[in-house]
Short mmCIF file of C-alpha atoms and ligand atoms in Angstrom, two decimals:
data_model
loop_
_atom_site.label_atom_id
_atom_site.label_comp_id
_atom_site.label_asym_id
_atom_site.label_seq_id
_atom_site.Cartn_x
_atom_site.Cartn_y
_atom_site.Cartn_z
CA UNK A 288 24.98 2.73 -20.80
CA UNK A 289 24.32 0.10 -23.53
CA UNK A 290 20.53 -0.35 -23.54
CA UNK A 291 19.00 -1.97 -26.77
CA UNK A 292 15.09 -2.88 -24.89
CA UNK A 293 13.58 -0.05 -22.75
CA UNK A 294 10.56 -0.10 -20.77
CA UNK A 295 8.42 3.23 -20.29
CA UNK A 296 5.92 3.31 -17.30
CA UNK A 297 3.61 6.00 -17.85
CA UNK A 298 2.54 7.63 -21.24
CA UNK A 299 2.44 11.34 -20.57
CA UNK A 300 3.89 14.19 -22.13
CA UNK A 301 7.24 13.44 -21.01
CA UNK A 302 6.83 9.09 -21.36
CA UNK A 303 5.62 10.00 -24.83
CA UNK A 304 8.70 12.50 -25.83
CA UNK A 305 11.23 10.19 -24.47
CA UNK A 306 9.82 7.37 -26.52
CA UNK A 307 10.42 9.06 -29.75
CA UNK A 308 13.80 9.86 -28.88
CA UNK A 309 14.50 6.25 -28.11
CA UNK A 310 12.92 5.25 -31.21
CA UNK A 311 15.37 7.12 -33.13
CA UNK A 312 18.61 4.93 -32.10
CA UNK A 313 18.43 2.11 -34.70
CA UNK A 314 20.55 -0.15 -32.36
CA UNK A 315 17.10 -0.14 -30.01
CA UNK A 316 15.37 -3.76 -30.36
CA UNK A 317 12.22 -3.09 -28.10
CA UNK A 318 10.41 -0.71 -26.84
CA UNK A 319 7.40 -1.64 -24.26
CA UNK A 320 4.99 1.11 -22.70
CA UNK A 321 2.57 0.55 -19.73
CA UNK A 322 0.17 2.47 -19.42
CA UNK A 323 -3.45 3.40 -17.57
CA UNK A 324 -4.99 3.72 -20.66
CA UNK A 325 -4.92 1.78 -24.51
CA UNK A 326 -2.46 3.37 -27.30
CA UNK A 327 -1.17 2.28 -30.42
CA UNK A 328 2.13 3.53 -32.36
CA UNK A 329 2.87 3.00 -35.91
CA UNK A 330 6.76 1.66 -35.00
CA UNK A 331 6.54 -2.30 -34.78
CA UNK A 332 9.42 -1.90 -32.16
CA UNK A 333 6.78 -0.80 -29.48
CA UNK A 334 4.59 -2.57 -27.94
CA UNK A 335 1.97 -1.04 -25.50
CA UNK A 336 0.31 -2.70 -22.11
CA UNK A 337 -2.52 -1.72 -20.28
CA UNK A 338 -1.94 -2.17 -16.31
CA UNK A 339 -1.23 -0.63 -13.21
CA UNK A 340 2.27 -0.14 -12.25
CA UNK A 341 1.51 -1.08 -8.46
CA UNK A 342 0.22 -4.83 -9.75
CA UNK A 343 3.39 -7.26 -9.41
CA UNK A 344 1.78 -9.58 -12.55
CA UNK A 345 1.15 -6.26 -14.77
CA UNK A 346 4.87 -6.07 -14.57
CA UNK A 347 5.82 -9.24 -14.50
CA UNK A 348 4.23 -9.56 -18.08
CA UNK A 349 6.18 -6.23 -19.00
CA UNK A 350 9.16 -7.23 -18.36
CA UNK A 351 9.00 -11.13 -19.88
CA UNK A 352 9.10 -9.30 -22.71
CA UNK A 353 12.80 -7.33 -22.84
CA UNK A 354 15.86 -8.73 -22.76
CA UNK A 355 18.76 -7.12 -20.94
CA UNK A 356 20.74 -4.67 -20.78
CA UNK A 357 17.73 -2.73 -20.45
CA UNK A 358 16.66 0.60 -18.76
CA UNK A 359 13.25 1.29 -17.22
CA UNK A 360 12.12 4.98 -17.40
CA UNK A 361 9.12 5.43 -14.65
CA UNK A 362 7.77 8.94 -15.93
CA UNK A 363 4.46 8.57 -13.92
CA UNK A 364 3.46 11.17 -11.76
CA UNK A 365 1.21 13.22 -9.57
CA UNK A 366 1.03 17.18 -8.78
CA UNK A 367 -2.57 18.09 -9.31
CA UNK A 368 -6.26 16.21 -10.83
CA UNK A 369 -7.47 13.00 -8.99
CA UNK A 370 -9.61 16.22 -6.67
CA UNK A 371 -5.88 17.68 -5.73
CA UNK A 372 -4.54 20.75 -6.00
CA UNK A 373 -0.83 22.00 -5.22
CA UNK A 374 -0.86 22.91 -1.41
CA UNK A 375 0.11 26.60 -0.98
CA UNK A 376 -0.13 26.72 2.22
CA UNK A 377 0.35 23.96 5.82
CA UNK A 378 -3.21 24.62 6.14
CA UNK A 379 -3.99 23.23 2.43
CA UNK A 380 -2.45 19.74 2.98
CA UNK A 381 -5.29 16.45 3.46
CA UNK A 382 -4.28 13.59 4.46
CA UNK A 383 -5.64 11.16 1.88
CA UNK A 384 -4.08 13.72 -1.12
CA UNK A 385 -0.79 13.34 0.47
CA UNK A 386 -1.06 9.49 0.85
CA UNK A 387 -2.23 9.30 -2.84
CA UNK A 388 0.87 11.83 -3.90
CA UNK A 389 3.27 9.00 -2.28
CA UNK A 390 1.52 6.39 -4.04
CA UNK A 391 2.03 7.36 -6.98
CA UNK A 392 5.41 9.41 -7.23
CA UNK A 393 6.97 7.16 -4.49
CA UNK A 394 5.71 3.86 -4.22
CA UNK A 395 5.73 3.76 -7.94
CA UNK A 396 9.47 3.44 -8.10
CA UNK A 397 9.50 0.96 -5.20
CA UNK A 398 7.09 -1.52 -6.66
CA UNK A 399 9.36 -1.50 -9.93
CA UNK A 400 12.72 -1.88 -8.37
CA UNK A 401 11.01 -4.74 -6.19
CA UNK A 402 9.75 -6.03 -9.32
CA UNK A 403 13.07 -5.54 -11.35
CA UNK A 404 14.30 -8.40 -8.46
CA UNK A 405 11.92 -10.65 -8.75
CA UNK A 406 11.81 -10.74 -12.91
CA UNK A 407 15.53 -10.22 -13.33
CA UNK A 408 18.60 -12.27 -12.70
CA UNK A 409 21.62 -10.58 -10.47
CA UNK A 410 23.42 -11.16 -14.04
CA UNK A 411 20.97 -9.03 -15.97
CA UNK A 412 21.77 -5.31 -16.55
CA UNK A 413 18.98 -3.47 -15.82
CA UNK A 414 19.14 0.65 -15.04
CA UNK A 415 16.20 2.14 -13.28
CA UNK A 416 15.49 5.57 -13.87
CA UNK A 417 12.29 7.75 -12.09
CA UNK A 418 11.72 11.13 -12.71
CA UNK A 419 11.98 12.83 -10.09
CA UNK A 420 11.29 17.12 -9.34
CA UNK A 421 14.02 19.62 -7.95
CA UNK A 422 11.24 20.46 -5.67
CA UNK A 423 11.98 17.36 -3.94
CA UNK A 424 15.22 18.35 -2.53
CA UNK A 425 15.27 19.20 0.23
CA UNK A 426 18.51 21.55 0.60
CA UNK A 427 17.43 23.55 -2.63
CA UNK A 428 14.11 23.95 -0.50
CA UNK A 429 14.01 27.80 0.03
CA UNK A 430 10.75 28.67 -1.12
CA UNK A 431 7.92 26.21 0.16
CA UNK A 432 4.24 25.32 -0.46
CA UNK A 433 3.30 22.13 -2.17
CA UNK A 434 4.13 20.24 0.64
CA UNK A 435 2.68 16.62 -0.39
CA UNK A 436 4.23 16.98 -4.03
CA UNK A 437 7.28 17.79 -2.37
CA UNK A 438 7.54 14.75 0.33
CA UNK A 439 6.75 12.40 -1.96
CA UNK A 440 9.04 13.26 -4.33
CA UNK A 441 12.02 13.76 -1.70
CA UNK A 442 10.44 10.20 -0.38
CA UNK A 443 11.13 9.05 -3.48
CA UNK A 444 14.81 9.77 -3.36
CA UNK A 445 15.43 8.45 -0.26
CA UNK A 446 13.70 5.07 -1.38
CA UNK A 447 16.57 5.60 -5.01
CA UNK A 448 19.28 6.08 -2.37
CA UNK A 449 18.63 3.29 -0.36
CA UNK A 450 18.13 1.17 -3.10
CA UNK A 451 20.85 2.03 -4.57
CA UNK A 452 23.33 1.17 -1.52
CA UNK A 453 21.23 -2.37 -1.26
CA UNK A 454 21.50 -2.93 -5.22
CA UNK A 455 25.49 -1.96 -5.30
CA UNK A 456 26.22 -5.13 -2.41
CA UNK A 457 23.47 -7.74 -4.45
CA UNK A 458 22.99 -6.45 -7.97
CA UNK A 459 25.99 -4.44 -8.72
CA UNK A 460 24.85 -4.92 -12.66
CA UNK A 461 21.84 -2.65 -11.67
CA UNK A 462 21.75 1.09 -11.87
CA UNK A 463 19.18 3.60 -10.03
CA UNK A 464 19.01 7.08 -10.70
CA UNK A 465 16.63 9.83 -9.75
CA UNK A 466 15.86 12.58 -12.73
CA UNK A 467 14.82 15.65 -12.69
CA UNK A 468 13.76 16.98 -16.27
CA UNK A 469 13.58 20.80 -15.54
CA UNK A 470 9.98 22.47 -16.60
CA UNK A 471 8.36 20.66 -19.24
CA UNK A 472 5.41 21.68 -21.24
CA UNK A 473 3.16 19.00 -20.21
CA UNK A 474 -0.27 18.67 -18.42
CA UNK A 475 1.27 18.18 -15.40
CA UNK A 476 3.53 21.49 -15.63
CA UNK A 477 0.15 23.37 -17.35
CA UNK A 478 -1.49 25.15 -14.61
CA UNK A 479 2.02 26.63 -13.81
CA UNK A 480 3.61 27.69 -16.60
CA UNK A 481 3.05 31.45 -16.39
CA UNK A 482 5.96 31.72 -13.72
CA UNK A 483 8.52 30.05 -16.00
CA UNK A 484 11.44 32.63 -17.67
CA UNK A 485 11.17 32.86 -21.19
CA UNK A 486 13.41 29.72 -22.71
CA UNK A 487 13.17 27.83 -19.98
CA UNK A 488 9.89 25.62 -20.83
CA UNK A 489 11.05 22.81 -22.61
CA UNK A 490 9.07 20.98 -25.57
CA UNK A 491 8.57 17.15 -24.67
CA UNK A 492 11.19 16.64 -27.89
CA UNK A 493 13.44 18.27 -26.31
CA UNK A 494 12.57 16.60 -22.96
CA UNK A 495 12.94 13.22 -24.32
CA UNK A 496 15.86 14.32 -26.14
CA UNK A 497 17.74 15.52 -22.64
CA UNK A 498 16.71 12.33 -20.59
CA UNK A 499 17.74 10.01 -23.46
CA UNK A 500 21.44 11.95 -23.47
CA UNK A 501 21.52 11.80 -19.77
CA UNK A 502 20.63 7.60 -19.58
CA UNK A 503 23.18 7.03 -22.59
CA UNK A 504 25.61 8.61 -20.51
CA UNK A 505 25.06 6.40 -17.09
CA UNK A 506 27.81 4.40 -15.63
CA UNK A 507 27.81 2.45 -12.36
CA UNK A 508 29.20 4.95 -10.44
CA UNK A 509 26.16 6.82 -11.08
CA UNK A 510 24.28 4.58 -9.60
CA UNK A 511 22.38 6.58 -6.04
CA UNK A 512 22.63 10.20 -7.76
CA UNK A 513 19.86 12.76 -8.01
CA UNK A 514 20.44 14.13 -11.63
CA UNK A 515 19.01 17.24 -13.37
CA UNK A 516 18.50 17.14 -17.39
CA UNK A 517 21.73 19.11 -18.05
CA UNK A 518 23.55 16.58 -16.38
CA UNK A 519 24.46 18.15 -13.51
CA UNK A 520 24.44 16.70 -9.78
CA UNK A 521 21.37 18.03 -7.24
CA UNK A 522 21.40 18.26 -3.69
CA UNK A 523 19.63 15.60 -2.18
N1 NAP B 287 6.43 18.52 -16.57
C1 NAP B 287 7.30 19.07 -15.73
O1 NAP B 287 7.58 20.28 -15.81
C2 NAP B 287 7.98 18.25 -14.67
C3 NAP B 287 8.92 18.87 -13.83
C4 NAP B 287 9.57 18.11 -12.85
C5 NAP B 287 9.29 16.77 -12.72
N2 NAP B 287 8.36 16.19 -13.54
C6 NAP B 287 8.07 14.76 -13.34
O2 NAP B 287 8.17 14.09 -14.58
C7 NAP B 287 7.26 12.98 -14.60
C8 NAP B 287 6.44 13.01 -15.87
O3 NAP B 287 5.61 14.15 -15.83
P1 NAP B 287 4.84 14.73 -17.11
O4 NAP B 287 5.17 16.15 -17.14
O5 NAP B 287 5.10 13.89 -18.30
O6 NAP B 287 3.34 14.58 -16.62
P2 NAP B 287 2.03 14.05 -17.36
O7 NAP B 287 2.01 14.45 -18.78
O8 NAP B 287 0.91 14.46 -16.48
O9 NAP B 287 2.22 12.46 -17.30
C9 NAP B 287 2.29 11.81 -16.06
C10 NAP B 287 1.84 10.37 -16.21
O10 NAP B 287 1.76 9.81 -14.90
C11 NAP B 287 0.71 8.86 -14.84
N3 NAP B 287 -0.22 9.26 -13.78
C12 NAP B 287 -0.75 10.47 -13.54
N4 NAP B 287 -1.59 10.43 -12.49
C13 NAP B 287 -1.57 9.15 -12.06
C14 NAP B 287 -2.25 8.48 -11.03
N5 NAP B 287 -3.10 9.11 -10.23
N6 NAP B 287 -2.01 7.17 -10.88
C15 NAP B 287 -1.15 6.53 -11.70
N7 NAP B 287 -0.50 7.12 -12.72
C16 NAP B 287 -0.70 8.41 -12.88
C17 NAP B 287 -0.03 8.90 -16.18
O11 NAP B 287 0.40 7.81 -16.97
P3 NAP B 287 -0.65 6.83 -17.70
O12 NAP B 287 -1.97 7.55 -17.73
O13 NAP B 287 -0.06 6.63 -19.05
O14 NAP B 287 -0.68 5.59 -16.90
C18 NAP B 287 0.44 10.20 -16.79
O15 NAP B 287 0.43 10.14 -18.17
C19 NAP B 287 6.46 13.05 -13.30
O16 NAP B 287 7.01 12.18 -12.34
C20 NAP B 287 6.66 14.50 -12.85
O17 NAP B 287 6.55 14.64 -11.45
C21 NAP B 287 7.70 16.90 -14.52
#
């Protein structure tokens, strides 16, 4: 995929590790974050906005500002803080933690392909890419618990597919993928990280570093796969 402006929703550990990966390809022209919250970064190439990713003129504004071919990373999302916690158990799950859960790791794609629509021509290029969670497969489903986690994130495929089969008849210059970045050492992955084999934790560098290789590598074809960081193909 030839990608010289990017657009990173979400400045986490793994929004934040991608972006210096980017910013390490000389051919890349522009680089804009949105965030939650205010940052700065020293590289003129990237610009940061404040907004909300479910507010159509926050990303109308974003995206006035790169030209295509371009790829939109969404690396926002939501397994614990915001008063939840991880269900381990049926009995565990409230209603108003799963609704927020598919707020913001589902609808969060959504609003941006529906935004990617309205701000883009059919003739623009424009790959969207959300990272997704293995955990939201649901044939490698064997071992259970975190149920809203889970259904949002296997909502959230089902919205990639489904785009994806829509975007291939109307915008077949449009790519949508769904990313899964194994266990990365971020706050999101913190609480958990004493289960993870040794080797198998991965720095945000090397994060970035792995979703970077896997978007340069993107074709149309591609477009409506669930892909892990090595590559590889998951079960939906
Ligand atoms: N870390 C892992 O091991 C791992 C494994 C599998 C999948 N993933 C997925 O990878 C993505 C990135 O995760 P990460 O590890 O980088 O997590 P992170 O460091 O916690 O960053 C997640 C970002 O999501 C946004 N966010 C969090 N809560 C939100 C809320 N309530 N409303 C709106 N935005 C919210 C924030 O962006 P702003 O504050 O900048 O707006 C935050 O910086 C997530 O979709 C996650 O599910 C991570």
């Amino acid at each position: 995929m030839d990608a010289r402006d990017y657009v990173i929703v979400g400045y986490g550990g793994i929004g934040s590790g991608v972006l210096e990966q980017i910013l390490q390809c000389a051919e890349v022209e522009k680089v804009v974050v949105l965030s939650r919250s205010a940052h700065r970064h020293a590289d003129a190439r990237v610009q940061f906005r404040q907004g909300d990713v479910s507010c159509a003129e926050s990303l109308a504004h974003v995206f006035a500002e790169v030209s295509s071919p371009c790829c939109v990373i969404n690396t926002i999302g939501l397994l614990h803080g915001d008063n939840i916690l991880p269900e381990k158990r049926l009995a565990d799950v409230r209603k108003e933690a799963l609704l927020r859960s598919i707020e913001v790791n589902t609808y969060s794609t959504i609003a941006l392909a529906q935004a990617i629509e309205q701000n883009f021509s059919r003739k623009q290029a424009v790959s969207l890419v959300a990272l997704s969670a293995r955990v939201g497969s649901i044939g490698d489903n064997r071992l259970g618990g975190w149920l809203s986690y889970r259904v949002s994130k296997a909502a959230l495929n089902m919205a990639i597919r489904t785009v994806s089969v829509e975007w291939r008849r109307t915008r077949p210059l449009n790519v949508v993928v769904a990313y899964h970045p194994g266990t990365v050492d971020t706050g999101l992955s913190q609480p958990f990280q004493g289960s993870v084999p040794e080797g198998k934790l991965f720095s945000r560098e090397q994060a970035g570093n792995y979703l970077l290789d896997v978007i340069n590598q993107l074709e149309a074809d591609d477009s409506g796969s669930f892909k892990a960081w090595d590559g590889s193909d998951i079960a939906w």
